[in-house]
GROMACS .gro file of C-alpha atoms in nm:
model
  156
    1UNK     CA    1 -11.130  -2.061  10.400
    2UNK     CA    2 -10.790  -1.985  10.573
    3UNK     CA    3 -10.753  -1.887  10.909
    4UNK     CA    4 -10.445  -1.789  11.124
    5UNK     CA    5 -10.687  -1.892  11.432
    6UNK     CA    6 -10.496  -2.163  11.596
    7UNK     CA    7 -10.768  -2.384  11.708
    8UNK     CA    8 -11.138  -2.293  11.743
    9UNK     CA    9 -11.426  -2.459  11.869
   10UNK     CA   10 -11.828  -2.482  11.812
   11UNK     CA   11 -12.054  -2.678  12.003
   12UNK     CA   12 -12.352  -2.854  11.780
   13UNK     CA   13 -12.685  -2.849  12.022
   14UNK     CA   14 -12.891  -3.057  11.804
   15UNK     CA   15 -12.988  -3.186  11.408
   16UNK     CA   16 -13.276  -3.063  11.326
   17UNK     CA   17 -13.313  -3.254  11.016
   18UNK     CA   18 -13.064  -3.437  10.762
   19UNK     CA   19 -13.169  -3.497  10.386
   20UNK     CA   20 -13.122  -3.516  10.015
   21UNK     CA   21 -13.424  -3.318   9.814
   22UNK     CA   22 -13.514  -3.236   9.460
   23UNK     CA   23 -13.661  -2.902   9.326
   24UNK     CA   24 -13.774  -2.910   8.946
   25UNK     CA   25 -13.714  -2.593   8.752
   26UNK     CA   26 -13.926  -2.274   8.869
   27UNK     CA   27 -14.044  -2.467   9.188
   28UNK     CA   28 -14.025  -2.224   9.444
   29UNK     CA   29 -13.976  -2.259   9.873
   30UNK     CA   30 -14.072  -1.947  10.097
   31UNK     CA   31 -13.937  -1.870  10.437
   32UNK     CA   32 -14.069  -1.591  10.491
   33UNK     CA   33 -14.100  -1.598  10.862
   34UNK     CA   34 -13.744  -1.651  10.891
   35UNK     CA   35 -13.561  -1.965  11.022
   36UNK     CA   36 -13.518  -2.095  11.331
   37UNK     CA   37 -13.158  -2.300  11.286
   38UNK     CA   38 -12.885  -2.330  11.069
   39UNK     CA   39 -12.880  -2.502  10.744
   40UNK     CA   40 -12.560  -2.625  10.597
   41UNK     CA   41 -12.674  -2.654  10.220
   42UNK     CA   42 -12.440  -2.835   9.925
   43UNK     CA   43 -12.550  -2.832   9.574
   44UNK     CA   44 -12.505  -3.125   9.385
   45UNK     CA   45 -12.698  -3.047   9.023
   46UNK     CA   46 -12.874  -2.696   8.926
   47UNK     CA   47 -12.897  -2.410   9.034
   48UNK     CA   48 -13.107  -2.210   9.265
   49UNK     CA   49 -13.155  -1.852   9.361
   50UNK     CA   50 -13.215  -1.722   9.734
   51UNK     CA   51 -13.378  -1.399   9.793
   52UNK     CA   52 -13.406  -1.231  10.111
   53UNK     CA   53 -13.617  -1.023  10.244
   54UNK     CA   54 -13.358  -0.764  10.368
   55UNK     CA   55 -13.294  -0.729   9.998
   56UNK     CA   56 -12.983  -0.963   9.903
   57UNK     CA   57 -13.010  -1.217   9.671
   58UNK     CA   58 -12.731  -1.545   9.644
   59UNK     CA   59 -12.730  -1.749   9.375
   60UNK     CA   60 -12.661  -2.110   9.393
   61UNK     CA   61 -12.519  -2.383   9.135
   62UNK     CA   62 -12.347  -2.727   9.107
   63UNK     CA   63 -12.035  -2.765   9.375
   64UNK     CA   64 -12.152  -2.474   9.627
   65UNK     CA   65 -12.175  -2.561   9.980
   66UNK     CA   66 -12.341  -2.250  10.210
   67UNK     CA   67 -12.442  -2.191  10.510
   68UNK     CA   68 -12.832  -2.053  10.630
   69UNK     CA   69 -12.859  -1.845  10.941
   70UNK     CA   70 -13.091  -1.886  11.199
   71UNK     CA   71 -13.365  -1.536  11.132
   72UNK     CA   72 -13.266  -1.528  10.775
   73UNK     CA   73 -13.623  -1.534  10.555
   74UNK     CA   74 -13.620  -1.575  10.228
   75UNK     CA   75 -13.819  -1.655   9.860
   76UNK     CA   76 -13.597  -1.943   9.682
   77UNK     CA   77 -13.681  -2.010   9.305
   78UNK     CA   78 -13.565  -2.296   9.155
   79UNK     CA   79 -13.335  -2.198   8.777
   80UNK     CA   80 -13.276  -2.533   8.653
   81UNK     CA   81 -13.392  -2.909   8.831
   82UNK     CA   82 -13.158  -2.932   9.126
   83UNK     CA   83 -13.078  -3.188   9.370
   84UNK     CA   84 -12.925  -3.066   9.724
   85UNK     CA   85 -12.839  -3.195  10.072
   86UNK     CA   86 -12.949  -2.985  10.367
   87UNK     CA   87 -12.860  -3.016  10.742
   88UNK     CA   88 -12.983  -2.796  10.977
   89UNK     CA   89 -12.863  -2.777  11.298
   90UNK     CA   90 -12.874  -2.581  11.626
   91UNK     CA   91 -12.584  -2.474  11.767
   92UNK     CA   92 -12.458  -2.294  12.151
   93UNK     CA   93 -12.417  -1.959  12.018
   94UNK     CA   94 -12.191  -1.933  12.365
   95UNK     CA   95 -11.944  -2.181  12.207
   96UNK     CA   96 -11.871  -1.918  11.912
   97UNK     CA   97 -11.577  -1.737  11.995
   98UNK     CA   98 -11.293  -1.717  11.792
   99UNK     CA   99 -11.297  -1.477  11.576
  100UNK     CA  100 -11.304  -1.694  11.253
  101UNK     CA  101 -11.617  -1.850  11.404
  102UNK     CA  102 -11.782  -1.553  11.437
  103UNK     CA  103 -11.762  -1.417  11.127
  104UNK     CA  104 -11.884  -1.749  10.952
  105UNK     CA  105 -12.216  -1.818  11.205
  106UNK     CA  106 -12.244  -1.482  11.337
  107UNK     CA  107 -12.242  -1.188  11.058
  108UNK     CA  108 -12.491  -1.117  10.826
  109UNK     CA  109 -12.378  -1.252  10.499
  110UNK     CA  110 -12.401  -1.635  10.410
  111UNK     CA  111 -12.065  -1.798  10.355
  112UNK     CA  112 -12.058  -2.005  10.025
  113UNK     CA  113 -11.759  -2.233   9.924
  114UNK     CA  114 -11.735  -2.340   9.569
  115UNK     CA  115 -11.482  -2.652   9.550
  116UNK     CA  116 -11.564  -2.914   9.285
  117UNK     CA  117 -11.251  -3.097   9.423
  118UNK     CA  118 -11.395  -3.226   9.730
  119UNK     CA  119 -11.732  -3.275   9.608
  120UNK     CA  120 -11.666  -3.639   9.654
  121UNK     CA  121 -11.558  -3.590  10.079
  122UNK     CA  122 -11.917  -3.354  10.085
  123UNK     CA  123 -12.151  -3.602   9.926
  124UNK     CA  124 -11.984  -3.852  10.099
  125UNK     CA  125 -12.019  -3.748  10.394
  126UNK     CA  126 -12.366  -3.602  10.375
  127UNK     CA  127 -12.464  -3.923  10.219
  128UNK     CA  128 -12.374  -4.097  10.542
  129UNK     CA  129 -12.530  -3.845  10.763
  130UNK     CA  130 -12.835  -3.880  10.579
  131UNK     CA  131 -12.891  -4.222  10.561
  132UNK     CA  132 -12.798  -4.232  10.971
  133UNK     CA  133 -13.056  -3.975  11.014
  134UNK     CA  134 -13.336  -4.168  10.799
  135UNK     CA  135 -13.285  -4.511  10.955
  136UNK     CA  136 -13.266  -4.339  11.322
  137UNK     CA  137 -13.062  -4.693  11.474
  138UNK     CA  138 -12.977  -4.616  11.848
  139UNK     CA  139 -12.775  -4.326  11.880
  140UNK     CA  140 -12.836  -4.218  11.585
  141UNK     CA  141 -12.813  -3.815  11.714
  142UNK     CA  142 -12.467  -3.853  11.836
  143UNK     CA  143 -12.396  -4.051  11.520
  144UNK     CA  144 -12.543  -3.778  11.312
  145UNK     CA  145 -12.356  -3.507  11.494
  146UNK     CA  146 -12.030  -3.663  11.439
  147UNK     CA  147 -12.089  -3.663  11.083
  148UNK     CA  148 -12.200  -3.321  11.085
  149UNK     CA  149 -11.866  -3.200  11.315
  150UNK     CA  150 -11.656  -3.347  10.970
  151UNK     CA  151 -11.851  -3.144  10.731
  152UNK     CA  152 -11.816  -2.812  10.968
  153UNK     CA  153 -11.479  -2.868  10.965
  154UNK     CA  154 -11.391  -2.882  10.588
  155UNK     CA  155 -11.687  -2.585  10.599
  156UNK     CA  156 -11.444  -2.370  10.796
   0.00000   0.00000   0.00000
């Protein structure tokens, strides 16, 4: 995504939760109540369909990296076996002020990037924040949200 923004800024409250899961095909995941954080999602094999209860639907494959609002509820079916990192986060909604900030974490759609070339810097870098967030050494938040601060970045 391009901006003309000259700089912008988001403040990262807290992780949530930082990991690498599997659905097989037709598995399904209801969140039906709606979410309480954001969830930075990247797609690594499959392909998975989201559908929302305010009627949109966002399909998912191989290479896309989206984000999950905070209120959004949703049925997600599985297509074909996939593999996926999620991060989701918290974030000071006060800190969101530019305008190309807004319109990512703020509106009502879900931003999706689809960029096979830098599949390696994602899965590198949610590789890392993973494994910082399953062996929990000291520090390991501020670790974590470093990690995650790099992958909002290329996000934006």
């Amino acid at each position: 995504m391009n901006t003309t923004s000259k700089d912008f800024f988001i403040c990262v409250n807290k992780i949530i939760v930082a990991h690498q899961y599997s659905f097989t095909k037709n598995n399904t995941y209801n969140c039906l109540e709606g979410r309480n954080s954001y969830g930075l999602v990247y797609i690594m094999t499959g392909e998975l369909e989201f559908r929302f209860t305010d009627g949109r639907r966002l399909k998912v494959k191989s290479g896309d990296f989206f984000l999950l609002k905070p209120k959004d509820a949703y049925k997600t079916t599985c297509l074909s076996h996939c593999e996926h990192y999620t991060v989701n986060f918290i974030l000071n909604d006060a800190s969101i002020n530019e305008e190309i900030t807004r319109k990512i974490f703020l509106s009502d759609n879900n931003p999706l990037i689809h960029e096979t070339e830098l599949q390696n810097a994602y899965t590198n870098h949610l590789s890392e924040l993973c494994a910082i967030w399953k062996e929990k050494k000291e520090g390991y938040q501020l670790n974590a949200i470093s990690v995650l601060y790099k992958l909002l970045y290329r996000f934006i």
